[in-house]
PDB file of C-alpha atoms in Angstrom:
ATOM      1  CA  MET A   3       0.124  -0.127  -0.116  1.00  0.00           C
ATOM      2  CA  TYR A   4       2.055   3.219  -1.074  1.00  0.00           C
ATOM      3  CA  LYS A   5       1.073   6.943   0.549  1.00  0.00           C
ATOM      4  CA  PHE A   6       1.681  10.238   0.341  1.00  0.00           C
ATOM      5  CA  GLY A   7       4.756  11.612   1.519  1.00  0.00           C
ATOM      6  CA  ARG A   8       4.787  15.596   3.371  1.00  0.00           C
ATOM      7  CA  SER A   9       4.573  17.634   0.067  1.00  0.00           C
ATOM      8  CA  SER A  10       1.394  15.443  -1.537  1.00  0.00           C
ATOM      9  CA  LYS A  11       0.108  15.959   2.816  1.00  0.00           C
ATOM     10  CA  SER A  12       0.991  19.887   1.631  1.00  0.00           C
ATOM     11  CA  ARG A  13      -0.683  20.554  -1.041  1.00  0.00           C
ATOM     12  CA  LEU A  14      -3.653  17.990  -0.254  1.00  0.00           C
ATOM     13  CA  ARG A  15      -4.651  20.199   3.185  1.00  0.00           C
ATOM     14  CA  THR A  16      -4.885  23.002   0.297  1.00  0.00           C
ATOM     15  CA  CYS A  17      -7.826  21.117  -0.710  1.00  0.00           C
ATOM     16  CA  HIS A  18     -10.813  20.453  -0.813  1.00  0.00           C
ATOM     17  CA  ALA A  19     -11.682  17.852   2.401  1.00  0.00           C
ATOM     18  CA  ASP A  20     -14.215  16.250  -0.788  1.00  0.00           C
ATOM     19  CA  LEU A  21     -10.400  16.147  -2.532  1.00  0.00           C
ATOM     20  CA  GLN A  22      -8.487  15.305   0.632  1.00  0.00           C
ATOM     21  CA  THR A  23     -11.441  12.158   1.288  1.00  0.00           C
ATOM     22  CA  ILE A  24     -10.973  10.934  -2.810  1.00  0.00           C
ATOM     23  CA  MET A  25      -7.227  11.222  -2.855  1.00  0.00           C
ATOM     24  CA  ASN A  26      -6.795   9.518   0.228  1.00  0.00           C
ATOM     25  CA  GLU A  27      -8.374   6.861  -0.093  1.00  0.00           C
ATOM     26  CA  ALA A  28      -7.468   6.208  -3.684  1.00  0.00           C
ATOM     27  CA  ILE A  29      -3.837   6.371  -2.455  1.00  0.00           C
ATOM     28  CA  LYS A  30      -4.354   2.839   0.029  1.00  0.00           C
ATOM     29  CA  ILE A  31      -6.076   1.225  -2.858  1.00  0.00           C
ATOM     30  CA  SER A  32      -3.835   2.002  -6.280  1.00  0.00           C
ATOM     31  CA  ASP A  33      -1.338  -0.609  -8.005  1.00  0.00           C
ATOM     32  CA  ILE A  34       0.725   2.937  -8.578  1.00  0.00           C
ATOM     33  CA  ASP A  35       2.435   5.214  -6.533  1.00  0.00           C
ATOM     34  CA  PHE A  36       1.100   8.185  -7.388  1.00  0.00           C
ATOM     35  CA  GLY A  37       1.520  12.100  -5.620  1.00  0.00           C
ATOM     36  CA  ILE A  38      -0.136  15.477  -5.469  1.00  0.00           C
ATOM     37  CA  ALA A  39       1.984  17.992  -8.106  1.00  0.00           C
ATOM     38  CA  GLU A  40      -0.212  21.154  -6.796  1.00  0.00           C
ATOM     39  CA  GLY A  41      -3.234  21.596  -4.788  1.00  0.00           C
ATOM     40  CA  HIS A  42      -4.236  25.640  -4.432  1.00  0.00           C
ATOM     41  CA  ARG A  43      -2.778  27.685  -7.276  1.00  0.00           C
ATOM     42  CA  ASN A  44      -2.467  30.936  -6.442  1.00  0.00           C
ATOM     43  CA  LEU A  45      -3.037  34.210  -9.330  1.00  0.00           C
ATOM     44  CA  GLU A  46       0.426  34.554 -10.713  1.00  0.00           C
ATOM     45  CA  ASN A  47       0.719  30.808 -10.757  1.00  0.00           C
ATOM     46  CA  GLN A  48      -2.306  31.016 -12.849  1.00  0.00           C
ATOM     47  CA  MET A  49      -1.139  33.657 -14.974  1.00  0.00           C
ATOM     48  CA  GLN A  50       1.814  32.105 -16.423  1.00  0.00           C
ATOM     49  CA  TYR A  51       0.300  28.734 -16.732  1.00  0.00           C
ATOM     50  CA  PHE A  52      -2.435  30.749 -19.294  1.00  0.00           C
ATOM     51  CA  LYS A  53       1.080  32.433 -20.558  1.00  0.00           C
ATOM     52  CA  GLU A  54       2.303  28.912 -21.449  1.00  0.00           C
ATOM     53  CA  GLY A  55      -0.606  27.626 -22.840  1.00  0.00           C
ATOM     54  CA  LYS A  56      -0.242  25.072 -20.483  1.00  0.00           C
ATOM     55  CA  SER A  57      -4.438  25.968 -18.479  1.00  0.00           C
ATOM     56  CA  LYS A  58      -7.184  28.137 -20.185  1.00  0.00           C
ATOM     57  CA  LEU A  59      -7.853  30.259 -18.035  1.00  0.00           C
ATOM     58  CA  ASP A  60      -5.883  33.084 -16.792  1.00  0.00           C
ATOM     59  CA  GLY A  61      -7.042  33.531 -13.501  1.00  0.00           C
ATOM     60  CA  ILE A  62      -8.162  37.354 -13.564  1.00  0.00           C
ATOM     61  CA  ASN A  63     -11.407  36.687 -16.254  1.00  0.00           C
ATOM     62  CA  LYS A  64     -11.996  33.029 -15.983  1.00  0.00           C
ATOM     63  CA  LYS A  65     -10.556  31.177 -12.523  1.00  0.00           C
ATOM     64  CA  SER A  66      -8.913  28.055 -11.916  1.00  0.00           C
ATOM     65  CA  LYS A  67     -10.644  26.124  -8.852  1.00  0.00           C
ATOM     66  CA  HIS A  68      -7.317  25.325  -8.391  1.00  0.00           C
ATOM     67  CA  ASN A  69      -7.590  29.290  -7.673  1.00  0.00           C
ATOM     68  CA  PHE A  70     -10.217  28.781  -5.058  1.00  0.00           C
ATOM     69  CA  LEU A  71      -9.131  28.731  -1.152  1.00  0.00           C
ATOM     70  CA  PRO A  72      -9.878  25.241  -0.519  1.00  0.00           C
ATOM     71  CA  SER A  73      -8.797  24.599  -3.861  1.00  0.00           C
ATOM     72  CA  MET A  74     -11.565  23.044  -5.512  1.00  0.00           C
ATOM     73  CA  ALA A  75      -9.043  21.111  -8.177  1.00  0.00           C
ATOM     74  CA  VAL A  76      -6.071  18.786  -7.161  1.00  0.00           C
ATOM     75  CA  ASP A  77      -2.470  17.900 -10.128  1.00  0.00           C
ATOM     76  CA  ILE A  78      -1.511  14.506 -10.074  1.00  0.00           C
ATOM     77  CA  TYR A  79       1.465  12.960 -11.123  1.00  0.00           C
ATOM     78  CA  ALA A  80       2.499   9.252 -11.381  1.00  0.00           C
ATOM     79  CA  TYR A  81       5.571   8.276  -8.950  1.00  0.00           C
ATOM     80  CA  PHE A  82       8.118   5.034 -10.345  1.00  0.00           C
ATOM     81  CA  ASN A  83      11.139   4.648 -10.640  1.00  0.00           C
ATOM     82  CA  ASN A  84      12.066   7.370  -8.061  1.00  0.00           C
ATOM     83  CA  LYS A  85      10.756   9.575 -10.226  1.00  0.00           C
ATOM     84  CA  ALA A  86       7.650  12.054 -10.856  1.00  0.00           C
ATOM     85  CA  SER A  87       5.990  10.891 -14.203  1.00  0.00           C
ATOM     86  CA  TRP A  88       2.761  12.345 -16.204  1.00  0.00           C
ATOM     87  CA  ASP A  89       2.797   9.982 -19.055  1.00  0.00           C
ATOM     88  CA  ASN A  90      -0.633   9.383 -20.386  1.00  0.00           C
ATOM     89  CA  GLU A  91      -0.306   5.558 -19.900  1.00  0.00           C
ATOM     90  CA  HIS A  92       0.289   5.416 -15.933  1.00  0.00           C
ATOM     91  CA  LEU A  93      -2.251   9.051 -15.379  1.00  0.00           C
ATOM     92  CA  SER A  94      -4.827   7.191 -17.216  1.00  0.00           C
ATOM     93  CA  TYR A  95      -5.431   4.171 -15.324  1.00  0.00           C
ATOM     94  CA  LEU A  96      -5.011   6.192 -12.081  1.00  0.00           C
ATOM     95  CA  ALA A  97      -7.726   8.405 -13.430  1.00  0.00           C
ATOM     96  CA  GLY A  98      -9.781   5.473 -13.427  1.00  0.00           C
ATOM     97  CA  ILE A  99      -9.192   4.591  -9.790  1.00  0.00           C
ATOM     98  CA  ILE A 100      -9.372   7.692  -9.146  1.00  0.00           C
ATOM     99  CA  HIS A 101     -12.755   7.962 -10.701  1.00  0.00           C
ATOM    100  CA  ALA A 102     -14.409   4.773  -8.994  1.00  0.00           C
ATOM    101  CA  VAL A 103     -13.432   5.146  -5.535  1.00  0.00           C
ATOM    102  CA  SER A 104     -14.972   9.203  -5.963  1.00  0.00           C
ATOM    103  CA  GLU A 105     -17.968   7.738  -7.008  1.00  0.00           C
ATOM    104  CA  THR A 106     -18.240   5.654  -4.066  1.00  0.00           C
ATOM    105  CA  LEU A 107     -17.450   7.818  -1.839  1.00  0.00           C
ATOM    106  CA  PHE A 108     -20.265   9.393  -3.358  1.00  0.00           C
ATOM    107  CA  GLU A 109     -23.167   6.872  -2.987  1.00  0.00           C
ATOM    108  CA  GLN A 110     -22.471   6.385   0.131  1.00  0.00           C
ATOM    109  CA  ASN A 111     -22.799   9.677   1.403  1.00  0.00           C
ATOM    110  CA  ILE A 112     -19.128  10.556   1.933  1.00  0.00           C
ATOM    111  CA  ILE A 113     -18.162  13.509   0.480  1.00  0.00           C
ATOM    112  CA  THR A 114     -20.591  15.844  -1.379  1.00  0.00           C
ATOM    113  CA  HIS A 115     -19.096  16.169  -4.696  1.00  0.00           C
ATOM    114  CA  LYS A 116     -18.111  14.208  -8.536  1.00  0.00           C
ATOM    115  CA  ILE A 117     -15.677  15.003  -9.906  1.00  0.00           C
ATOM    116  CA  ARG A 118     -14.320  15.431 -13.369  1.00  0.00           C
ATOM    117  CA  TRP A 119     -11.469  14.499 -15.309  1.00  0.00           C
ATOM    118  CA  GLY A 120      -8.759  16.718 -17.364  1.00  0.00           C
ATOM    119  CA  GLY A 121      -8.707  13.757 -19.710  1.00  0.00           C
ATOM    120  CA  ASN A 122     -12.496  13.731 -20.109  1.00  0.00           C
ATOM    121  CA  TRP A 123     -14.082  16.595 -19.418  1.00  0.00           C
ATOM    122  CA  ASP A 124     -17.229  16.174 -20.813  1.00  0.00           C
ATOM    123  CA  ARG A 125     -17.964  13.608 -18.741  1.00  0.00           C
ATOM    124  CA  ASP A 126     -19.178  10.934 -21.225  1.00  0.00           C
ATOM    125  CA  GLY A 127     -16.507   8.673 -21.549  1.00  0.00           C
ATOM    126  CA  VAL A 128     -14.722   8.841 -25.505  1.00  0.00           C
ATOM    127  CA  ILE A 129     -11.043   9.864 -23.511  1.00  0.00           C
ATOM    128  CA  LEU A 130      -9.354  13.087 -25.428  1.00  0.00           C
ATOM    129  CA  ALA A 131     -10.897  12.845 -29.086  1.00  0.00           C
ATOM    130  CA  ASP A 132     -13.567  14.600 -28.608  1.00  0.00           C
ATOM    131  CA  GLN A 133     -11.917  18.034 -27.097  1.00  0.00           C
ATOM    132  CA  SER A 134      -9.417  20.432 -27.070  1.00  0.00           C
ATOM    133  CA  PHE A 135      -7.497  20.519 -23.999  1.00  0.00           C
ATOM    134  CA  ASP A 136      -5.779  17.167 -22.033  1.00  0.00           C
ATOM    135  CA  ASP A 137      -4.873  17.963 -19.083  1.00  0.00           C
ATOM    136  CA  ARG A 138      -4.635  15.191 -17.528  1.00  0.00           C
ATOM    137  CA  PRO A 139      -2.586  15.391 -13.920  1.00  0.00           C
ATOM    138  CA  HIS A 140      -6.095  17.161 -13.042  1.00  0.00           C
ATOM    139  CA  PHE A 141      -9.679  16.497 -11.055  1.00  0.00           C
ATOM    140  CA  GLU A 142     -11.782  19.302  -9.914  1.00  0.00           C
ATOM    141  CA  LEU A 143     -14.924  18.994  -8.100  1.00  0.00           C
ATOM    142  CA  ILE A 144     -18.750  19.246  -9.913  1.00  0.00           C
ATOM    143  CA  ASP A 145     -21.794  18.283  -9.159  1.00  0.00           C
ATOM    144  CA  PHE A 146     -23.041  19.432  -5.236  1.00  0.00           C
ATOM    145  CA  HIS A 147     -25.319  17.184  -3.946  1.00  0.00           C
TER     146      HIS A 147
END
């Protein structure tokens, strides 16, 4: 069983309680280690990501879910061979685990939001082919109940 290191725990603490619960449960059952790359994102970093094309949101006219405190979004990375990796295969695999965990927690009324993954923004089951912006490390809270 994997567990988060100090840096991942610190980043995760900037996130909404539902994201903390989802990620803490997912790491327990995942057969691929992963970490938390980012939770809350300040305006300066958001603007930089926008300028670099890493985000479609500038943080001023349109806020990212990372810009709230607590953050309504989290970015992850896979961890193997003693280093962080953002390769598509591992991130897609982890997305399945995280989605399954979140659906179960939502159905059990343990969390109050569902999640959306940056590899399937419209949640139609078609991965990447029908979207213009790929952000596989990204998960965000939606659908409050």
